[in-house]
Short mmCIF file of C-alpha atoms and ligand atoms in Angstrom, two decimals:
data_model
loop_
_atom_site.label_atom_id
_atom_site.label_comp_id
_atom_site.label_asym_id
_atom_site.label_seq_id
_atom_site.Cartn_x
_atom_site.Cartn_y
_atom_site.Cartn_z
CA MET A 548 -14.37 6.17 -2.84
CA THR A 549 -14.88 5.24 0.74
CA THR A 550 -17.20 8.06 1.75
CA ALA A 551 -20.52 9.43 0.59
CA LEU A 552 -19.30 12.97 1.29
CA PRO A 553 -17.95 14.99 -1.61
CA ALA A 554 -14.15 14.59 -1.44
CA ARG A 555 -13.52 18.29 -0.78
CA ALA A 556 -15.64 18.17 2.35
CA THR A 557 -12.71 16.41 4.03
CA LEU A 558 -10.30 19.32 3.48
CA PRO A 559 -11.45 21.97 6.01
CA GLY A 560 -8.97 22.35 8.86
CA ARG A 561 -6.50 19.85 7.40
CA PHE A 562 -2.84 20.81 7.18
CA VAL A 563 -1.67 20.35 3.59
CA VAL A 564 1.93 20.82 2.53
CA LEU A 565 1.88 21.85 -1.13
CA GLY A 566 5.21 21.02 -2.75
CA VAL A 567 6.06 22.66 -6.05
CA ALA A 568 8.89 21.24 -8.16
CA GLY A 569 10.54 22.87 -11.13
CA GLY A 570 8.52 22.43 -14.29
CA ILE A 571 6.63 24.78 -16.55
CA ALA A 572 3.39 23.49 -14.98
CA ALA A 573 4.49 25.16 -11.69
CA TYR A 574 2.31 28.12 -12.62
CA LYS A 575 -0.76 25.86 -12.34
CA ALA A 576 0.22 25.02 -8.76
CA VAL A 577 -0.86 28.57 -7.91
CA GLU A 578 -4.42 27.57 -8.80
CA VAL A 579 -4.08 24.31 -6.82
CA CYS A 580 -2.98 26.41 -3.82
CA ARG A 581 -5.91 28.79 -4.24
CA GLN A 582 -8.46 25.97 -4.51
CA LEU A 583 -7.03 24.09 -1.52
CA VAL A 584 -7.31 27.24 0.60
CA GLU A 585 -10.81 27.89 -0.73
CA SER A 586 -11.81 24.35 0.27
CA GLY A 587 -10.81 25.15 3.86
CA ALA A 588 -7.38 23.50 4.06
CA HIS A 589 -4.45 25.13 5.85
CA VAL A 590 -1.84 25.25 3.09
CA ALA A 591 1.92 25.48 3.61
CA PRO A 592 3.74 25.81 0.28
CA VAL A 593 7.28 24.51 -0.27
CA LEU A 594 9.10 25.44 -3.49
CA THR A 595 12.24 23.85 -4.89
CA ASP A 596 14.98 26.08 -6.35
CA ALA A 597 13.93 25.10 -9.87
CA ALA A 598 10.26 25.86 -9.13
CA GLN A 599 11.23 29.43 -8.26
CA ARG A 600 12.59 29.92 -11.75
CA PHE A 601 9.04 29.44 -13.04
CA VAL A 602 6.99 31.12 -10.32
CA GLY A 603 7.98 33.19 -7.30
CA PRO A 604 7.40 32.30 -3.63
CA LEU A 605 5.66 35.63 -3.11
CA THR A 606 2.71 34.51 -5.23
CA PHE A 607 2.23 31.43 -3.03
CA SER A 608 2.80 33.39 0.18
CA ALA A 609 0.03 35.79 -0.84
CA LEU A 610 -2.47 32.98 -1.50
CA ALA A 611 -1.53 30.29 1.02
CA SER A 612 -2.19 30.07 4.76
CA GLU A 613 1.46 30.70 5.66
CA PRO A 614 4.52 32.06 3.86
CA ALA A 615 6.11 29.83 1.24
CA ARG A 616 9.23 27.98 2.40
CA VAL A 617 12.09 27.49 0.00
CA ASP A 618 15.14 26.47 2.01
CA LEU A 619 16.12 23.62 4.28
CA PHE A 620 18.41 25.91 6.27
CA ASP A 621 16.73 29.29 6.13
CA ALA A 622 13.13 28.63 7.23
CA PRO A 623 11.40 30.26 10.24
CA GLU A 624 11.89 27.09 12.35
CA PRO A 625 15.22 25.29 12.92
CA ILE A 626 14.27 21.88 11.45
CA PRO A 627 11.57 22.75 8.93
CA HIS A 628 11.35 19.37 7.19
CA THR A 629 10.46 17.43 10.34
CA THR A 630 8.18 20.22 11.57
CA LEU A 631 6.29 20.25 8.31
CA GLY A 632 6.36 16.47 7.94
CA ARG A 633 4.82 16.01 11.40
CA ARG A 634 2.20 18.73 11.06
CA ALA A 635 1.05 17.55 7.66
CA ASP A 636 -2.20 15.64 7.23
CA LEU A 637 -1.32 15.38 3.55
CA VAL A 638 1.57 16.30 1.28
CA VAL A 639 0.64 17.20 -2.30
CA VAL A 640 3.35 17.77 -4.92
CA ALA A 641 2.23 19.54 -8.10
CA PRO A 642 4.00 19.41 -10.44
CA ALA A 643 6.09 16.37 -9.52
CA THR A 644 9.00 16.29 -11.97
CA ALA A 645 11.09 13.27 -13.01
CA THR A 646 13.82 14.47 -10.65
CA LEU A 647 11.43 14.76 -7.73
CA LEU A 648 10.12 11.21 -8.35
CA ALA A 649 13.67 9.85 -8.59
CA LYS A 650 14.80 11.54 -5.39
CA TYR A 651 11.75 10.39 -3.48
CA ALA A 652 12.06 6.80 -4.77
CA ALA A 653 15.76 6.73 -3.89
CA GLY A 654 15.31 8.32 -0.45
CA ILE A 655 17.29 11.48 -1.19
CA GLY A 656 16.40 14.49 0.95
CA ASP A 657 18.74 17.25 -0.21
CA ASP A 658 16.27 20.12 -0.23
CA LEU A 659 13.29 21.13 1.89
CA LEU A 660 10.67 19.44 -0.32
CA SER A 661 12.45 16.09 -0.74
CA ALA A 662 13.42 16.06 2.97
CA THR A 663 9.80 16.79 3.98
CA LEU A 664 8.62 13.87 1.83
CA LEU A 665 11.00 11.56 3.70
CA ALA A 666 10.17 13.01 7.12
CA THR A 667 6.40 12.68 6.91
CA ARG A 668 4.09 9.84 7.79
CA ALA A 669 1.14 11.61 6.20
CA PRO A 670 -0.26 10.35 2.91
CA VAL A 671 1.43 11.77 -0.17
CA LEU A 672 -0.27 12.70 -3.44
CA LEU A 673 1.91 13.33 -6.47
CA ALA A 674 0.72 15.08 -9.64
CA PRO A 675 3.46 14.37 -12.20
CA ALA A 676 4.10 16.60 -15.19
CA MET A 677 6.85 16.15 -17.78
CA HIS A 678 7.41 15.52 -21.45
CA THR A 679 5.97 12.28 -22.82
CA GLU A 680 9.41 10.80 -23.54
CA MET A 681 10.41 11.38 -19.93
CA TRP A 682 7.14 10.04 -18.51
CA GLU A 683 7.53 6.89 -20.60
CA HIS A 684 11.22 6.38 -19.82
CA PRO A 685 11.83 3.04 -18.01
CA ALA A 686 13.62 4.84 -15.16
CA VAL A 687 10.59 7.05 -14.51
CA ARG A 688 8.20 4.09 -14.86
CA ALA A 689 10.27 2.14 -12.32
CA ASN A 690 10.17 5.06 -9.86
CA VAL A 691 6.40 5.44 -10.27
CA ASP A 692 5.95 1.69 -9.70
CA GLU A 693 8.17 1.75 -6.64
CA LEU A 694 6.36 4.73 -5.13
CA THR A 695 2.92 3.26 -5.94
CA GLU A 696 3.96 0.09 -4.17
CA ARG A 697 4.93 2.13 -1.12
CA GLY A 698 1.44 3.57 -1.04
CA VAL A 699 2.07 6.96 -2.62
CA HIS A 700 -1.01 8.27 -4.45
CA PHE A 701 -0.88 9.66 -7.98
CA VAL A 702 -3.20 11.93 -9.91
CA GLY A 703 -2.51 12.23 -13.62
CA PRO A 704 -0.67 13.03 -15.72
CA THR A 705 -3.22 13.46 -18.48
CA ALA A 706 -2.65 13.60 -22.22
CA GLY A 707 -2.71 16.95 -23.98
CA ALA A 708 -0.68 19.96 -25.00
CA LEU A 709 2.77 20.16 -23.38
CA ALA A 710 5.42 22.87 -23.29
CA GLY A 711 7.28 23.52 -26.54
CA ARG A 712 4.18 22.68 -28.62
CA ASP A 713 4.54 18.98 -27.80
CA GLU A 714 1.48 16.80 -27.38
CA GLY A 715 0.92 13.55 -25.42
CA PRO A 716 0.74 12.05 -21.93
CA GLY A 717 2.65 14.06 -19.35
CA ARG A 718 0.40 17.06 -18.78
CA LEU A 719 -0.30 18.06 -15.19
CA ALA A 720 -3.81 16.99 -14.11
CA ASP A 721 -6.22 19.92 -13.90
CA PRO A 722 -6.10 21.77 -10.55
CA ASP A 723 -9.76 20.71 -9.90
CA LEU A 724 -8.78 17.08 -10.26
CA ILE A 725 -5.76 17.48 -7.99
CA VAL A 726 -7.81 19.13 -5.25
CA ASP A 727 -10.54 16.47 -5.56
CA ALA A 728 -7.90 13.74 -5.33
CA ALA A 729 -6.44 15.44 -2.24
CA GLY A 730 -9.87 15.32 -0.59
CA ARG A 731 -10.31 11.68 -1.53
CA VAL A 732 -6.94 10.69 -0.10
CA LEU A 733 -7.83 12.45 3.16
CA ALA A 734 -11.25 10.76 3.23
CA GLU A 735 -9.58 7.41 2.74
CA GLY A 736 -7.19 8.09 5.57
CA HIS A 737 -9.56 7.49 8.40
CA ASP A 738 -12.00 4.69 7.85
CA LEU A 739 -9.82 2.09 9.62
CA ALA A 740 -8.52 4.41 12.34
CA GLY A 741 -7.61 2.43 15.44
CA VAL A 742 -8.42 -0.98 13.92
CA ARG A 743 -5.72 -3.54 14.70
CA VAL A 744 -4.93 -5.41 11.50
CA LEU A 745 -2.58 -8.39 11.27
CA VAL A 746 -1.46 -9.28 7.74
CA THR A 747 0.76 -12.08 6.49
CA ALA A 748 2.71 -11.97 3.24
CA GLY A 749 5.04 -14.05 1.12
CA GLY A 750 5.76 -17.71 0.71
CA THR A 751 7.24 -19.63 3.62
CA ARG A 752 10.58 -21.40 3.20
CA GLU A 753 10.94 -24.80 4.75
CA PRO A 754 14.59 -25.79 5.17
CA ILE A 755 16.07 -28.91 3.65
CA ASP A 756 19.54 -27.99 4.92
CA PRO A 757 21.21 -24.65 5.78
CA VAL A 758 21.26 -23.55 2.11
CA ARG A 759 18.25 -25.20 0.49
CA PHE A 760 14.55 -24.96 1.13
CA VAL A 761 11.14 -26.07 -0.10
CA GLY A 762 9.31 -22.92 -1.15
CA ASN A 763 6.76 -21.48 -3.52
CA ARG A 764 6.46 -18.66 -6.02
CA SER A 765 4.67 -16.10 -3.83
CA SER A 766 6.29 -12.64 -4.02
CA GLY A 767 4.45 -11.10 -1.06
CA LYS A 768 3.11 -8.25 -3.21
CA MET A 769 -0.53 -8.86 -2.30
CA GLY A 770 0.03 -8.99 1.47
CA HIS A 771 2.27 -5.95 1.39
CA ALA A 772 -0.35 -4.06 -0.64
CA VAL A 773 -2.99 -4.88 2.00
CA ALA A 774 -0.69 -3.88 4.88
CA ASP A 775 0.37 -0.59 3.32
CA ALA A 776 -3.18 0.35 2.33
CA ALA A 777 -4.53 -0.49 5.80
CA ALA A 778 -1.83 1.67 7.42
CA ARG A 779 -2.70 4.55 5.09
CA ARG A 780 -6.30 4.23 6.19
CA GLY A 781 -5.35 4.65 9.82
CA ALA A 782 -5.17 1.02 10.98
CA GLN A 783 -2.49 -0.20 13.38
CA VAL A 784 -0.87 -2.76 11.14
CA THR A 785 1.43 -5.65 11.94
CA LEU A 786 2.86 -7.42 8.90
CA VAL A 787 4.29 -10.89 9.33
CA THR A 788 6.31 -11.37 6.18
CA THR A 789 8.84 -13.73 4.65
CA THR A 790 10.03 -11.17 2.09
CA ALA A 791 12.64 -8.41 2.22
CA ARG A 792 10.19 -6.08 0.47
CA PRO A 793 9.95 -2.66 2.18
CA ALA A 794 6.73 -1.79 4.01
CA ALA A 795 5.18 1.61 4.74
CA PRO A 796 6.92 3.28 7.72
CA ALA A 797 3.81 2.99 9.90
CA VAL A 798 3.65 -0.80 9.49
CA ALA A 799 5.19 -2.93 12.27
CA ARG A 800 7.12 -5.61 10.43
CA VAL A 801 7.82 -9.09 11.80
CA ALA A 802 10.25 -11.15 9.73
CA VAL A 803 9.69 -14.91 9.60
CA GLU A 804 10.79 -17.69 7.33
CA THR A 805 8.97 -20.94 8.02
CA ALA A 806 5.31 -21.89 8.47
CA GLU A 807 6.09 -22.71 12.10
CA GLU A 808 7.59 -19.26 12.73
CA MET A 809 4.67 -17.61 10.96
CA ALA A 810 2.20 -19.64 13.03
CA ASP A 811 3.92 -18.57 16.27
CA ALA A 812 4.04 -14.91 15.23
CA VAL A 813 0.38 -14.86 14.19
CA LEU A 814 -1.04 -16.88 17.07
CA ASP A 815 0.86 -14.74 19.60
CA ARG A 816 -0.77 -11.60 18.23
CA PHE A 817 -4.23 -12.96 17.46
CA ALA A 818 -5.91 -11.99 20.74
CA ASP A 819 -4.79 -8.38 20.19
CA SER A 820 -6.06 -8.17 16.59
CA ASP A 821 -9.40 -7.08 15.20
CA VAL A 822 -8.72 -8.31 11.67
CA VAL A 823 -6.41 -10.96 10.22
CA VAL A 824 -5.67 -11.09 6.50
CA MET A 825 -3.75 -14.26 5.61
CA ALA A 826 -2.30 -13.36 2.24
CA ALA A 827 0.80 -15.51 2.78
CA ALA A 828 1.34 -18.63 0.75
CA VAL A 829 2.05 -20.93 3.66
CA ALA A 830 3.77 -24.16 2.65
CA ASP A 831 1.54 -27.13 3.36
CA PHE A 832 4.46 -29.54 3.62
CA ARG A 833 7.97 -29.32 4.99
CA PRO A 834 10.91 -31.72 5.13
CA LYS A 835 10.43 -33.90 8.19
CA VAL A 836 14.10 -33.47 9.05
CA ALA A 837 16.25 -30.47 8.12
CA ALA A 838 19.93 -31.39 7.87
CA THR A 839 22.14 -29.29 10.13
CA ASP A 840 25.03 -29.32 7.60
CA LYS A 841 24.84 -28.80 3.87
CA LEU A 842 23.93 -32.02 2.04
CA LYS A 843 26.87 -33.01 -0.16
CA LYS A 844 26.54 -34.25 -3.71
CA HIS A 845 28.92 -37.12 -3.17
CA ASP A 846 26.64 -38.53 -0.48
CA GLY A 847 24.04 -39.27 -3.19
CA VAL A 848 20.59 -37.86 -3.99
CA PRO A 849 18.72 -37.32 -0.71
CA GLU A 850 15.26 -38.69 -0.23
CA LEU A 851 13.00 -35.95 1.10
CA VAL A 852 10.35 -37.11 3.50
CA LEU A 853 7.73 -34.40 3.99
CA GLU A 854 5.28 -33.75 6.81
CA ALA A 855 2.33 -31.36 7.16
CA THR A 856 2.85 -27.83 8.49
CA PRO A 857 0.33 -26.21 10.86
CA ASP A 858 -2.68 -24.71 9.07
CA ILE A 859 -2.52 -21.25 10.62
CA LEU A 860 -5.81 -19.94 9.30
CA ALA A 861 -7.70 -23.06 10.33
CA ALA A 862 -6.27 -22.62 13.84
CA LEU A 863 -7.41 -18.98 13.88
CA GLY A 864 -10.87 -20.07 12.69
CA GLN A 865 -11.09 -22.37 15.72
CA ARG A 866 -10.00 -19.69 18.19
CA ARG A 867 -11.72 -16.64 16.79
CA ARG A 868 -13.88 -14.47 19.00
CA ASP A 869 -15.13 -11.40 17.15
CA GLN A 870 -12.13 -11.01 14.84
CA ILE A 871 -12.64 -10.71 11.11
CA LEU A 872 -10.77 -13.43 9.25
CA VAL A 873 -9.83 -13.14 5.60
CA GLY A 874 -8.14 -15.93 3.67
CA PHE A 875 -6.80 -16.20 0.17
CA ALA A 876 -7.35 -19.23 -2.02
CA ALA A 877 -4.81 -20.00 -4.69
CA GLU A 878 -6.38 -22.44 -7.09
CA THR A 879 -5.69 -23.87 -10.52
CA ASN A 880 -9.11 -25.47 -11.09
CA GLU A 881 -12.68 -25.38 -9.77
CA LEU A 882 -12.00 -21.99 -8.21
CA HIS A 883 -15.44 -21.33 -6.71
CA GLU A 884 -15.88 -24.79 -5.22
CA HIS A 885 -12.46 -24.95 -3.62
CA ALA A 886 -12.65 -21.39 -2.31
CA ALA A 887 -16.14 -21.94 -0.85
CA ALA A 888 -14.89 -25.09 0.87
CA LYS A 889 -12.03 -23.10 2.50
CA LEU A 890 -14.42 -20.33 3.58
CA ALA A 891 -16.56 -22.86 5.43
CA ALA A 892 -13.85 -25.20 6.73
CA LYS A 893 -11.69 -22.41 8.18
CA HIS A 894 -14.64 -20.33 9.52
CA LEU A 895 -13.72 -17.22 7.55
CA ASP A 896 -15.55 -13.98 6.79
CA PHE A 897 -14.10 -13.63 3.31
CA VAL A 898 -12.03 -15.56 0.85
CA VAL A 899 -10.18 -13.81 -1.95
CA ALA A 900 -9.87 -16.53 -4.55
CA ASN A 901 -7.76 -16.45 -7.64
CA ASP A 902 -6.71 -18.77 -10.40
CA VAL A 903 -2.93 -18.78 -10.16
CA SER A 904 -2.56 -20.54 -13.49
CA GLU A 905 -3.70 -17.33 -15.26
CA PRO A 906 -0.70 -15.29 -16.49
CA ASP A 907 -1.85 -11.91 -15.06
CA ALA A 908 -3.18 -13.23 -11.75
CA GLY A 909 -1.42 -14.71 -8.81
CA PHE A 910 2.27 -15.07 -8.17
CA GLU A 911 4.98 -12.49 -8.90
CA VAL A 912 2.85 -10.17 -11.09
CA ASP A 913 1.42 -6.77 -10.02
CA THR A 914 -2.13 -7.64 -11.02
CA ASN A 915 -4.75 -10.09 -9.88
CA ARG A 916 -8.16 -11.28 -11.06
CA ALA A 917 -10.02 -12.32 -7.95
CA VAL A 918 -13.39 -13.60 -6.84
CA LEU A 919 -14.53 -12.42 -3.41
CA LEU A 920 -16.58 -14.95 -1.48
CA ASP A 921 -18.41 -13.64 1.57
CA SER A 922 -19.66 -15.78 4.46
CA ASP A 923 -23.08 -14.17 3.84
CA GLY A 924 -23.19 -16.20 0.60
CA SER A 925 -22.50 -13.37 -1.82
CA ILE A 926 -19.91 -13.76 -4.54
CA GLU A 927 -18.27 -10.88 -6.42
CA GLU A 928 -16.25 -11.50 -9.57
CA LEU A 929 -13.69 -8.72 -9.96
CA PRO A 930 -11.93 -7.70 -13.16
CA LEU A 931 -8.16 -7.77 -13.63
CA LEU A 932 -6.88 -5.16 -11.15
CA PRO A 933 -3.57 -3.91 -9.78
CA LYS A 934 -2.94 -5.65 -6.45
CA THR A 935 -2.92 -2.23 -4.77
CA VAL A 936 -6.51 -1.64 -5.96
CA LEU A 937 -7.64 -5.13 -4.98
CA ALA A 938 -6.16 -4.50 -1.52
CA GLY A 939 -8.36 -1.40 -1.22
CA LEU A 940 -11.49 -3.35 -2.17
CA VAL A 941 -10.75 -6.08 0.37
CA LEU A 942 -10.28 -3.39 3.04
CA ASP A 943 -13.59 -1.76 2.01
CA ARG A 944 -15.30 -5.11 2.72
CA ILE A 945 -13.55 -5.40 6.06
CA ARG A 946 -14.56 -1.85 7.01
CA ASP A 947 -18.18 -2.56 6.08
CA ARG A 948 -18.19 -5.74 8.17
CA LEU A 949 -16.67 -3.89 11.13
CA THR A 950 -19.30 -1.17 10.79
CA GLU A 951 -22.09 -3.78 10.75
CA ARG A 952 -20.70 -5.50 13.83
CA ARG A 953 -19.85 -2.47 15.89
CA PRO A 954 -22.04 0.36 14.64
CA GLN A 955 -22.03 2.26 17.92
CA GLU A 956 -18.20 2.27 18.14
CA ARG A 957 -17.52 3.00 14.49
CA ASP A 958 -19.96 5.96 14.49
CA GLN A 959 -18.03 7.81 17.16
N1 CTP B 823 -3.00 -21.22 5.05
C1 CTP B 823 -2.53 -21.23 6.34
N2 CTP B 823 -1.73 -22.24 6.75
C2 CTP B 823 -1.38 -23.24 5.91
C3 CTP B 823 -1.86 -23.22 4.58
C4 CTP B 823 -2.67 -22.19 4.18
O1 CTP B 823 -2.87 -20.34 7.12
N3 CTP B 823 -0.58 -24.20 6.34
C5 CTP B 823 -3.88 -20.09 4.62
C6 CTP B 823 -3.34 -19.27 3.49
O2 CTP B 823 -2.61 -18.15 3.97
C7 CTP B 823 -4.60 -18.83 2.76
C8 CTP B 823 -5.58 -19.95 3.02
O3 CTP B 823 -5.07 -20.66 4.15
O4 CTP B 823 -5.14 -17.64 3.29
C9 CTP B 823 -5.75 -20.91 1.86
O5 CTP B 823 -4.47 -21.34 1.42
P1 CTP B 823 -4.33 -22.27 0.15
O6 CTP B 823 -2.88 -22.60 -0.04
O7 CTP B 823 -5.10 -21.71 -1.01
O8 CTP B 823 -5.14 -23.56 0.57
P2 CTP B 823 -4.86 -24.71 1.59
O9 CTP B 823 -5.77 -24.52 2.77
O10 CTP B 823 -3.41 -24.84 1.89
O11 CTP B 823 -5.39 -25.96 0.77
P3 CTP B 823 -4.82 -26.55 -0.63
O12 CTP B 823 -3.36 -26.21 -0.68
O13 CTP B 823 -5.10 -27.99 -0.53
O14 CTP B 823 -5.60 -25.86 -1.73
#
């Protein structure tokens, strides 16, 4: 949690779209609606066709802050999905069925709820509910992973009694938990408001010829996780990335390929940034000469002569004014020593160090086991965490440092 306030204290006055998809747990969404209203939120319910087979719109209209909407074409306003999407501070879907997850992951907006999910820039909280076999199906898992990566929040499901006397994971989280999670997501949404964050992601590719390059195994997952999480927390985020991975809609994406291009993109934007997080795996060496035409086999094995690339972070460390600089250290041995040396040599605030020879940490995987080194001398060893969670912890540190440096501004 990023606030000392109870999560629900962040709900009063906030516009919450409550989506209800078609599952037996739809009846519990009535209680979610009631509790959201009781906590002070302005609640606009949206029901899918299937949801209405389980519970009627009238029930929601009676409890919510405005009448339930059920139709993309027959709502009080002409373009209800964009109206709702723009007004929303938060979209909660309870229950979120397998179909709803699939549509949202695939970008299908063929009814009011799925179209609202695509049209909004507000944070989204999904409370899935379905039978265990469905929840565990690889297609559903893939959709959940995809949505998590895009920054969608999840609460539940929990394990317990399911419809048809089944038992197992897939039960809708309790309404209390859903409403608490809604408050937490809203609390999270603001602690980096207005902060200009520049993030780099992915491994650079240094051309040998037009088809070959010298590269590394970085997938860009860590940098993208930081960028998406920062945008969700209200930061103005620019992501300089070498990957084709999608970023959250609010993130300004700059595509680069080489260390040189990344250096130009970052240095150009440095003066207008408050925070730089260099999560990219920048190649340290590149071919001295890149052939303009494809090297042919019959010309023999080429001899690659390498030269050093610019060290972007070291250059930022030299030029920094009051920016916060965060580096990553990918090591295979003597993690603490090497990471501490980078912290000092590049004049950084934090280094997120990890042993990339560990199977669950580092390149290509979704998890990381990191050590956070702070320029104040403190060292925090973190457990194995999803990269999305690690991103949140790094941003917590950044927020705390910003608050220490600019208490008068951040208190406003
Ligand atoms: N970095 C950079 N420019 C480079 C190389 C690295 O900005 N040319 C940044 C990385 O983005 C990372 C930090 O510096 O945030 C440390 O990168 P890492 O590869 O771990 O270390 P190096 O400084 O390159 O040193 P070495 O490869 O010798 O460990």
